[in-house]
């Protein structure tokens, strides 16, 4: 066997990995006692997180749990998030890079903390002048351009919560989110580059605005220059002009209560309507900073890179708020990993001497497929830590990442969390936990999780059950915007077990507990799909499909997909007079793209005369999933219409 093959074989067999010695020696958190400290001193131990921030006035109480599950953290504390992410670093790190932006065309833009401070102030002044007041919700519909984090921080500075809508979402999705949040200010841009092409974004924004109630102020950043499809209109403000008009302006950071909303983030649930997850200024920011410190091991002198999009929670917590709260340099990349070549990420790591990389399993699977020659061609020795998030990572991908990107000398943290949790919940601490590929690890210190059955009783080790979180944590969502009732319904159960007399949080994930206390997350147990780490509601997709004239009924399920993890499979029943043509299939696909965006594009649309239903009339989704995956169909005797299974299987083939 060659050396290389021997190494592969050894890696193949190895199930656990210890944190590398050199990493442990320099880690932010390397004292095993941290778990005990949080256990014995809960909830006060959470002050460790809050102490990473600068407060205008100290909290009176760490946790107020009077009104479960409406918990409050760092009660009566006051602070401003932008002051924490920018101003307080000016003294020591004013000339150091806060944001290193890499454009898809290869250009770079660096914002020192000084420059970031300047532009955040100028844009904050501009927002105020256009009429944005404290607590007004500002929608940011922007791709990965520096104006996005600047706008987020400008909003935070004036106490106006932002609601970032992922740029890949459709016009309809934008309108729905703006209406739901009663948002009357939109910051967007003319477009952005994807694989070298200039994409028009402004038309999509305008199309969405046509369906927004109320009088909206629109601000447009210029990314494309002469490549833009259309000019910015007279009734739209130009971002750069607003900033220039406020050159040198300073805006005092508005004092916010710890529990004041920092931002809203819409995410998919089981119903057709996205949920407006509310995060707070004190608890969320403390949590983002603490997990960035303890799990990502971020230090001010690092150049840290999270390759997510800021349009999702990962980017909020781990491109913007966590890293900037710690005063480090955060890298922001506009483009795709395979443009112009498949070594783009490794080129950036080498050039910017990136110290930590945080990415998603779907990306790692793509790197694996492309082959090790791409990372091998670059010097990646600056890397000290690797992280993954978004979906379960299969051991093969984990090991590939560990070996080919981390050179077997970086710990890999597999971090389980959600939009709702604000930050990481389950993962090894990089200097403390033995790593077990495929298993996220134990809950973080101070986080308490269990695996239970449908009645709330803990299940035996090794058996699958529902993941629940037993105690509140500072980064938790506080409610769903304007909908306390749905917040309780969707997330909280009050189990009447004697040992569990408090409310438990239900993330809707299946998981199993290993003998060593590690948690292996299995995936969603509700009707939410995880496509390339993006969260999509089946109901949202279904309602787009039944909206197409000629469709009578639809069911959407997730099928296994080698690269994406899951892919969207749509089953549709057509009206009698509707022909089941490819053109009609395309029409359905286009309707999904219009309602949500290209990320929700069905992999397949299957026309079927009926959907498999139980006697009580419920669609048997499991069965549709089995069909999509080509798996054996189990017992169909509970079906009202068992014959339909053969029909559908035939169609799929
Ligand atoms: C869902 C949350 C958290 C930011 C990205 C997604 C799945 C997330 C992991 C992981 C297994 C994971 C869960 C979760 N998930 N991280 N490390 N291992 N599954 O945020 O869009 O709110 O989705 O992503 O199913 O519930 P999100």
PDB file of C-alpha atoms in Angstrom, residues 5-252:
ATOM      1  CA  UNK A   5      -3.524   4.717   0.735  1.00  0.00           C
ATOM      2  CA  UNK A   6      -2.340   3.698   4.191  1.00  0.00           C
ATOM      3  CA  UNK A   7      -3.328   7.068   5.532  1.00  0.00           C
ATOM      4  CA  UNK A   8      -6.759   6.797   3.931  1.00  0.00           C
ATOM      5  CA  UNK A   9      -7.250   3.345   5.385  1.00  0.00           C
ATOM      6  CA  UNK A  10      -6.272   4.483   8.855  1.00  0.00           C
ATOM      7  CA  UNK A  11      -8.596   7.467   8.681  1.00  0.00           C
ATOM      8  CA  UNK A  12     -11.375   5.235   7.432  1.00  0.00           C
ATOM      9  CA  UNK A  13     -11.152   3.108  10.554  1.00  0.00           C
ATOM     10  CA  UNK A  14     -10.593   5.815  13.083  1.00  0.00           C
ATOM     11  CA  UNK A  15     -13.803   6.733  14.925  1.00  0.00           C
ATOM     12  CA  UNK A  16     -12.607   9.372  17.325  1.00  0.00           C
ATOM     13  CA  UNK A  17     -10.109  12.202  17.137  1.00  0.00           C
ATOM     14  CA  UNK A  18      -8.495  14.134  19.950  1.00  0.00           C
ATOM     15  CA  UNK A  19      -8.037  17.892  19.844  1.00  0.00           C
ATOM     16  CA  UNK A  20      -4.596  18.699  18.426  1.00  0.00           C
ATOM     17  CA  UNK A  21      -2.041  19.563  21.118  1.00  0.00           C
ATOM     18  CA  UNK A  22      -0.949  22.823  19.513  1.00  0.00           C
ATOM     19  CA  UNK A  23      -4.541  24.001  19.329  1.00  0.00           C
ATOM     20  CA  UNK A  24      -5.266  23.169  22.947  1.00  0.00           C
ATOM     21  CA  UNK A  25      -2.305  25.205  24.146  1.00  0.00           C
ATOM     22  CA  UNK A  26      -3.630  28.430  22.705  1.00  0.00           C
ATOM     23  CA  UNK A  27      -7.408  27.901  22.978  1.00  0.00           C
ATOM     24  CA  UNK A  28      -9.762  30.497  24.465  1.00  0.00           C
ATOM     25  CA  UNK A  29     -11.486  27.800  26.496  1.00  0.00           C
ATOM     26  CA  UNK A  30      -9.359  24.879  27.628  1.00  0.00           C
ATOM     27  CA  UNK A  31     -10.436  24.263  31.186  1.00  0.00           C
ATOM     28  CA  UNK A  32     -12.563  21.150  31.572  1.00  0.00           C
ATOM     29  CA  UNK A  33     -14.152  22.790  34.627  1.00  0.00           C
ATOM     30  CA  UNK A  34     -16.319  24.979  32.395  1.00  0.00           C
ATOM     31  CA  UNK A  35     -19.072  22.355  32.195  1.00  0.00           C
ATOM     32  CA  UNK A  36     -19.231  22.004  35.957  1.00  0.00           C
ATOM     33  CA  UNK A  37     -19.101  25.712  36.482  1.00  0.00           C
ATOM     34  CA  UNK A  38     -22.200  26.214  34.337  1.00  0.00           C
ATOM     35  CA  UNK A  39     -23.980  23.323  35.981  1.00  0.00           C
ATOM     36  CA  UNK A  40     -23.346  24.413  39.539  1.00  0.00           C
ATOM     37  CA  UNK A  41     -23.753  28.076  38.941  1.00  0.00           C
ATOM     38  CA  UNK A  42     -26.706  28.191  36.562  1.00  0.00           C
ATOM     39  CA  UNK A  43     -27.985  30.639  35.352  1.00  0.00           C
ATOM     40  CA  UNK A  44     -25.436  33.065  36.839  1.00  0.00           C
ATOM     41  CA  UNK A  45     -22.633  31.385  34.884  1.00  0.00           C
ATOM     42  CA  UNK A  46     -24.131  32.985  31.785  1.00  0.00           C
ATOM     43  CA  UNK A  47     -22.686  36.269  32.988  1.00  0.00           C
ATOM     44  CA  UNK A  48     -19.513  34.973  31.352  1.00  0.00           C
ATOM     45  CA  UNK A  49     -21.205  35.570  28.005  1.00  0.00           C
ATOM     46  CA  UNK A  50     -22.586  38.987  28.901  1.00  0.00           C
ATOM     47  CA  UNK A  51     -19.192  40.007  30.271  1.00  0.00           C
ATOM     48  CA  UNK A  52     -17.746  39.774  26.774  1.00  0.00           C
ATOM     49  CA  UNK A  53     -19.792  42.879  25.935  1.00  0.00           C
ATOM     50  CA  UNK A  54     -19.711  46.485  27.058  1.00  0.00           C
ATOM     51  CA  UNK A  55     -22.902  47.504  28.837  1.00  0.00           C
ATOM     52  CA  UNK A  56     -24.168  50.995  29.496  1.00  0.00           C
ATOM     53  CA  UNK A  57     -25.860  49.741  32.594  1.00  0.00           C
ATOM     54  CA  UNK A  58     -25.454  46.397  34.237  1.00  0.00           C
ATOM     55  CA  UNK A  59     -28.315  43.896  34.444  1.00  0.00           C
ATOM     56  CA  UNK A  60     -30.237  43.488  37.694  1.00  0.00           C
ATOM     57  CA  UNK A  61     -30.946  39.816  37.229  1.00  0.00           C
ATOM     58  CA  UNK A  62     -29.463  37.188  34.910  1.00  0.00           C
ATOM     59  CA  UNK A  63     -32.696  35.362  34.125  1.00  0.00           C
ATOM     60  CA  UNK A  64     -36.320  36.196  34.764  1.00  0.00           C
ATOM     61  CA  UNK A  65     -38.390  33.021  34.398  1.00  0.00           C
ATOM     62  CA  UNK A  66     -41.595  34.261  36.003  1.00  0.00           C
ATOM     63  CA  UNK A  67     -43.591  34.130  32.829  1.00  0.00           C
ATOM     64  CA  UNK A  68     -42.510  30.902  31.100  1.00  0.00           C
ATOM     65  CA  UNK A  69     -41.766  30.472  28.244  1.00  0.00           C
ATOM     66  CA  UNK A  70     -41.357  34.232  27.842  1.00  0.00           C
ATOM     67  CA  UNK A  71     -37.974  34.259  29.499  1.00  0.00           C
ATOM     68  CA  UNK A  72     -35.949  37.430  29.882  1.00  0.00           C
ATOM     69  CA  UNK A  73     -32.177  37.605  30.108  1.00  0.00           C
ATOM     70  CA  UNK A  74     -29.855  40.168  31.670  1.00  0.00           C
ATOM     71  CA  UNK A  75     -32.893  42.004  32.942  1.00  0.00           C
ATOM     72  CA  UNK A  76     -32.703  45.810  32.898  1.00  0.00           C
ATOM     73  CA  UNK A  77     -29.252  45.757  31.336  1.00  0.00           C
ATOM     74  CA  UNK A  78     -28.688  48.404  28.665  1.00  0.00           C
ATOM     75  CA  UNK A  79     -26.381  48.401  25.677  1.00  0.00           C
ATOM     76  CA  UNK A  80     -26.104  49.117  21.979  1.00  0.00           C
ATOM     77  CA  UNK A  81     -25.098  46.347  19.575  1.00  0.00           C
ATOM     78  CA  UNK A  82     -23.341  48.600  17.056  1.00  0.00           C
ATOM     79  CA  UNK A  83     -21.322  50.252  19.803  1.00  0.00           C
ATOM     80  CA  UNK A  84     -20.271  46.774  20.875  1.00  0.00           C
ATOM     81  CA  UNK A  85     -19.399  45.611  17.382  1.00  0.00           C
ATOM     82  CA  UNK A  86     -17.650  48.776  16.235  1.00  0.00           C
ATOM     83  CA  UNK A  87     -17.057  51.723  18.587  1.00  0.00           C
ATOM     84  CA  UNK A  88     -15.436  49.891  21.433  1.00  0.00           C
ATOM     85  CA  UNK A  89     -12.741  48.481  19.132  1.00  0.00           C
ATOM     86  CA  UNK A  90     -11.659  51.895  17.824  1.00  0.00           C
ATOM     87  CA  UNK A  91      -9.113  52.482  20.528  1.00  0.00           C
ATOM     88  CA  UNK A  92      -7.097  49.333  20.197  1.00  0.00           C
ATOM     89  CA  UNK A  93      -8.006  48.150  16.734  1.00  0.00           C
ATOM     90  CA  UNK A  94      -9.140  51.188  14.753  1.00  0.00           C
ATOM     91  CA  UNK A  95      -6.619  50.551  11.983  1.00  0.00           C
ATOM     92  CA  UNK A  96      -7.171  46.817  11.858  1.00  0.00           C
ATOM     93  CA  UNK A  97      -9.499  45.228   9.357  1.00  0.00           C
ATOM     94  CA  UNK A  98     -13.030  44.618  10.576  1.00  0.00           C
ATOM     95  CA  UNK A  99     -14.389  43.316   7.265  1.00  0.00           C
ATOM     96  CA  UNK A 100     -12.368  41.914   4.401  1.00  0.00           C
ATOM     97  CA  UNK A 101     -14.719  41.690   1.478  1.00  0.00           C
ATOM     98  CA  UNK A 102     -13.871  39.625  -1.596  1.00  0.00           C
ATOM     99  CA  UNK A 103     -15.972  40.287  -4.666  1.00  0.00           C
ATOM    100  CA  UNK A 104     -16.715  37.623  -7.203  1.00  0.00           C
ATOM    101  CA  UNK A 105     -14.745  39.405  -9.883  1.00  0.00           C
ATOM    102  CA  UNK A 106     -11.661  39.223  -7.691  1.00  0.00           C
ATOM    103  CA  UNK A 107     -11.678  42.723  -6.264  1.00  0.00           C
ATOM    104  CA  UNK A 108     -11.296  43.216  -2.505  1.00  0.00           C
ATOM    105  CA  UNK A 109     -12.507  45.926  -0.165  1.00  0.00           C
ATOM    106  CA  UNK A 110     -11.209  46.246   3.356  1.00  0.00           C
ATOM    107  CA  UNK A 111     -13.051  48.152   6.071  1.00  0.00           C
ATOM    108  CA  UNK A 112     -10.937  48.934   9.095  1.00  0.00           C
ATOM    109  CA  UNK A 113     -12.869  49.415  12.315  1.00  0.00           C
ATOM    110  CA  UNK A 114     -12.304  53.138  11.790  1.00  0.00           C
ATOM    111  CA  UNK A 115     -13.790  53.037   8.292  1.00  0.00           C
ATOM    112  CA  UNK A 116     -16.634  50.797   9.380  1.00  0.00           C
ATOM    113  CA  UNK A 117     -17.414  53.208  12.201  1.00  0.00           C
ATOM    114  CA  UNK A 118     -17.496  56.084   9.779  1.00  0.00           C
ATOM    115  CA  UNK A 119     -19.810  54.476   7.259  1.00  0.00           C
ATOM    116  CA  UNK A 120     -22.120  52.990   9.895  1.00  0.00           C
ATOM    117  CA  UNK A 121     -22.518  56.473  11.389  1.00  0.00           C
ATOM    118  CA  UNK A 122     -23.117  58.084   8.030  1.00  0.00           C
ATOM    119  CA  UNK A 123     -25.672  55.529   6.988  1.00  0.00           C
ATOM    120  CA  UNK A 124     -27.346  55.645  10.408  1.00  0.00           C
ATOM    121  CA  UNK A 125     -27.706  59.398   9.988  1.00  0.00           C
ATOM    122  CA  UNK A 126     -29.127  58.858   6.506  1.00  0.00           C
ATOM    123  CA  UNK A 127     -31.649  56.287   7.704  1.00  0.00           C
ATOM    124  CA  UNK A 128     -32.814  58.689  10.368  1.00  0.00           C
ATOM    125  CA  UNK A 129     -33.203  61.431   7.837  1.00  0.00           C
ATOM    126  CA  UNK A 130     -35.363  59.261   5.615  1.00  0.00           C
ATOM    127  CA  UNK A 131     -37.641  58.878   8.618  1.00  0.00           C
ATOM    128  CA  UNK A 132     -36.576  55.657  10.303  1.00  0.00           C
ATOM    129  CA  UNK A 133     -37.154  55.853  14.035  1.00  0.00           C
ATOM    130  CA  UNK A 134     -36.400  53.577  16.968  1.00  0.00           C
ATOM    131  CA  UNK A 135     -38.277  50.250  16.702  1.00  0.00           C
ATOM    132  CA  UNK A 136     -39.186  50.724  13.029  1.00  0.00           C
ATOM    133  CA  UNK A 137     -38.365  47.526  11.149  1.00  0.00           C
ATOM    134  CA  UNK A 138     -36.026  47.995   8.212  1.00  0.00           C
ATOM    135  CA  UNK A 139     -35.940  45.291   5.539  1.00  0.00           C
ATOM    136  CA  UNK A 140     -32.564  44.549   3.994  1.00  0.00           C
ATOM    137  CA  UNK A 141     -32.875  42.628   0.735  1.00  0.00           C
ATOM    138  CA  UNK A 142     -29.248  42.429  -0.214  1.00  0.00           C
ATOM    139  CA  UNK A 143     -26.661  39.941  -1.404  1.00  0.00           C
ATOM    140  CA  UNK A 144     -23.139  39.604   0.000  1.00  0.00           C
ATOM    141  CA  UNK A 145     -21.939  43.166  -0.428  1.00  0.00           C
ATOM    142  CA  UNK A 146     -20.362  45.262   2.366  1.00  0.00           C
ATOM    143  CA  UNK A 147     -23.336  47.620   2.439  1.00  0.00           C
ATOM    144  CA  UNK A 148     -25.335  44.790   4.027  1.00  0.00           C
ATOM    145  CA  UNK A 149     -23.406  44.504   7.319  1.00  0.00           C
ATOM    146  CA  UNK A 150     -23.023  48.296   7.320  1.00  0.00           C
ATOM    147  CA  UNK A 151     -26.803  48.655   7.057  1.00  0.00           C
ATOM    148  CA  UNK A 152     -27.382  46.054   9.781  1.00  0.00           C
ATOM    149  CA  UNK A 153     -25.072  47.911  12.144  1.00  0.00           C
ATOM    150  CA  UNK A 154     -26.555  51.284  11.195  1.00  0.00           C
ATOM    151  CA  UNK A 155     -29.997  49.927  12.101  1.00  0.00           C
ATOM    152  CA  UNK A 156     -28.649  48.586  15.380  1.00  0.00           C
ATOM    153  CA  UNK A 157     -27.098  51.959  16.106  1.00  0.00           C
ATOM    154  CA  UNK A 158     -30.427  53.768  15.906  1.00  0.00           C
ATOM    155  CA  UNK A 159     -32.407  50.984  17.558  1.00  0.00           C
ATOM    156  CA  UNK A 160     -34.293  50.030  14.407  1.00  0.00           C
ATOM    157  CA  UNK A 161     -34.565  46.229  14.134  1.00  0.00           C
ATOM    158  CA  UNK A 162     -33.570  44.822  10.757  1.00  0.00           C
ATOM    159  CA  UNK A 163     -35.194  42.030   8.863  1.00  0.00           C
ATOM    160  CA  UNK A 164     -32.771  40.628   6.307  1.00  0.00           C
ATOM    161  CA  UNK A 165     -34.407  38.785   3.429  1.00  0.00           C
ATOM    162  CA  UNK A 166     -32.050  36.386   1.608  1.00  0.00           C
ATOM    163  CA  UNK A 167     -31.290  37.864  -1.816  1.00  0.00           C
ATOM    164  CA  UNK A 168     -32.097  34.551  -3.500  1.00  0.00           C
ATOM    165  CA  UNK A 169     -35.687  34.745  -2.305  1.00  0.00           C
ATOM    166  CA  UNK A 170     -38.288  35.845  -4.818  1.00  0.00           C
ATOM    167  CA  UNK A 171     -40.228  39.094  -5.118  1.00  0.00           C
ATOM    168  CA  UNK A 172     -43.287  37.418  -3.565  1.00  0.00           C
ATOM    169  CA  UNK A 173     -41.248  36.197  -0.611  1.00  0.00           C
ATOM    170  CA  UNK A 174     -39.910  39.719  -0.067  1.00  0.00           C
ATOM    171  CA  UNK A 175     -43.396  41.232  -0.144  1.00  0.00           C
ATOM    172  CA  UNK A 176     -44.763  38.634   2.251  1.00  0.00           C
ATOM    173  CA  UNK A 177     -41.991  39.317   4.786  1.00  0.00           C
ATOM    174  CA  UNK A 178     -42.262  43.097   4.499  1.00  0.00           C
ATOM    175  CA  UNK A 179     -46.010  42.988   4.986  1.00  0.00           C
ATOM    176  CA  UNK A 180     -45.777  40.585   7.902  1.00  0.00           C
ATOM    177  CA  UNK A 181     -43.285  42.875   9.656  1.00  0.00           C
ATOM    178  CA  UNK A 182     -45.110  46.117   8.750  1.00  0.00           C
ATOM    179  CA  UNK A 183     -41.809  47.282   7.332  1.00  0.00           C
ATOM    180  CA  UNK A 184     -41.779  50.571   5.444  1.00  0.00           C
ATOM    181  CA  UNK A 185     -38.103  50.921   4.638  1.00  0.00           C
ATOM    182  CA  UNK A 186     -36.230  48.744   2.171  1.00  0.00           C
ATOM    183  CA  UNK A 187     -32.503  48.752   1.528  1.00  0.00           C
ATOM    184  CA  UNK A 188     -31.552  46.798  -1.569  1.00  0.00           C
ATOM    185  CA  UNK A 189     -29.114  47.017  -4.474  1.00  0.00           C
ATOM    186  CA  UNK A 190     -29.040  47.063  -8.253  1.00  0.00           C
ATOM    187  CA  UNK A 191     -27.627  43.573  -8.550  1.00  0.00           C
ATOM    188  CA  UNK A 192     -24.629  41.332  -8.007  1.00  0.00           C
ATOM    189  CA  UNK A 193     -22.308  38.982  -9.814  1.00  0.00           C
ATOM    190  CA  UNK A 194     -22.804  35.266 -10.081  1.00  0.00           C
ATOM    191  CA  UNK A 195     -20.314  33.220 -12.093  1.00  0.00           C
ATOM    192  CA  UNK A 196     -19.192  36.361 -13.819  1.00  0.00           C
ATOM    193  CA  UNK A 197     -22.660  37.462 -14.903  1.00  0.00           C
ATOM    194  CA  UNK A 198     -24.321  40.586 -13.605  1.00  0.00           C
ATOM    195  CA  UNK A 199     -27.631  39.580 -12.020  1.00  0.00           C
ATOM    196  CA  UNK A 200     -30.451  42.062 -11.867  1.00  0.00           C
ATOM    197  CA  UNK A 201     -31.746  42.305  -8.322  1.00  0.00           C
ATOM    198  CA  UNK A 202     -33.504  45.659  -8.417  1.00  0.00           C
ATOM    199  CA  UNK A 203     -36.297  44.524 -10.745  1.00  0.00           C
ATOM    200  CA  UNK A 204     -37.090  41.720  -8.337  1.00  0.00           C
ATOM    201  CA  UNK A 205     -37.139  44.157  -5.421  1.00  0.00           C
ATOM    202  CA  UNK A 206     -39.434  46.523  -7.317  1.00  0.00           C
ATOM    203  CA  UNK A 207     -41.745  43.691  -8.279  1.00  0.00           C
ATOM    204  CA  UNK A 208     -41.989  42.738  -4.618  1.00  0.00           C
ATOM    205  CA  UNK A 209     -42.597  46.325  -3.560  1.00  0.00           C
ATOM    206  CA  UNK A 210     -45.612  46.503  -5.828  1.00  0.00           C
ATOM    207  CA  UNK A 211     -47.302  44.088  -3.403  1.00  0.00           C
ATOM    208  CA  UNK A 212     -46.232  45.804  -0.203  1.00  0.00           C
ATOM    209  CA  UNK A 213     -48.860  47.752   1.705  1.00  0.00           C
ATOM    210  CA  UNK A 214     -47.962  51.220   2.827  1.00  0.00           C
ATOM    211  CA  UNK A 215     -45.582  53.819   1.604  1.00  0.00           C
ATOM    212  CA  UNK A 216     -42.102  52.354   1.360  1.00  0.00           C
ATOM    213  CA  UNK A 217     -38.846  54.292   1.344  1.00  0.00           C
ATOM    214  CA  UNK A 218     -36.357  52.495  -0.887  1.00  0.00           C
ATOM    215  CA  UNK A 219     -32.584  52.825  -0.769  1.00  0.00           C
ATOM    216  CA  UNK A 220     -30.529  51.204  -3.502  1.00  0.00           C
ATOM    217  CA  UNK A 221     -26.817  50.416  -3.298  1.00  0.00           C
ATOM    218  CA  UNK A 222     -24.895  50.441  -6.547  1.00  0.00           C
ATOM    219  CA  UNK A 223     -22.923  47.232  -6.998  1.00  0.00           C
ATOM    220  CA  UNK A 224     -22.951  46.838 -10.740  1.00  0.00           C
ATOM    221  CA  UNK A 225     -22.101  50.290 -12.051  1.00  0.00           C
ATOM    222  CA  UNK A 226     -22.479  50.237 -15.828  1.00  0.00           C
ATOM    223  CA  UNK A 227     -23.402  46.550 -15.802  1.00  0.00           C
ATOM    224  CA  UNK A 228     -26.750  47.328 -14.171  1.00  0.00           C
ATOM    225  CA  UNK A 229     -29.905  46.629 -16.173  1.00  0.00           C
ATOM    226  CA  UNK A 230     -31.802  49.658 -15.058  1.00  0.00           C
ATOM    227  CA  UNK A 231     -31.069  53.031 -13.532  1.00  0.00           C
ATOM    228  CA  UNK A 232     -32.009  53.861 -10.014  1.00  0.00           C
ATOM    229  CA  UNK A 233     -35.300  55.752 -10.213  1.00  0.00           C
ATOM    230  CA  UNK A 234     -36.049  59.263  -8.942  1.00  0.00           C
ATOM    231  CA  UNK A 235     -38.167  58.010  -6.082  1.00  0.00           C
ATOM    232  CA  UNK A 236     -35.419  55.652  -4.924  1.00  0.00           C
ATOM    233  CA  UNK A 237     -32.510  56.850  -2.816  1.00  0.00           C
ATOM    234  CA  UNK A 238     -28.984  55.981  -3.876  1.00  0.00           C
ATOM    235  CA  UNK A 239     -27.025  54.467  -0.996  1.00  0.00           C
ATOM    236  CA  UNK A 240     -23.717  56.143  -1.878  1.00  0.00           C
ATOM    237  CA  UNK A 241     -25.354  59.549  -2.280  1.00  0.00           C
ATOM    238  CA  UNK A 242     -27.053  59.281   1.101  1.00  0.00           C
ATOM    239  CA  UNK A 243     -23.752  58.369   2.721  1.00  0.00           C
ATOM    240  CA  UNK A 244     -21.951  61.209   0.914  1.00  0.00           C
ATOM    241  CA  UNK A 245     -24.643  63.658   2.008  1.00  0.00           C
ATOM    242  CA  UNK A 246     -23.923  62.678   5.596  1.00  0.00           C
ATOM    243  CA  UNK A 247     -20.171  62.692   5.330  1.00  0.00           C
ATOM    244  CA  UNK A 248     -18.563  62.827   8.742  1.00  0.00           C
ATOM    245  CA  UNK A 249     -21.912  62.640  10.569  1.00  0.00           C
ATOM    246  CA  UNK A 250     -21.946  61.002  13.962  1.00  0.00           C
ATOM    247  CA  UNK A 251     -24.950  59.352  15.513  1.00  0.00           C
ATOM    248  CA  UNK A 252     -24.969  58.593  19.207  1.00  0.00           C
TER     249      UNK A 252
END
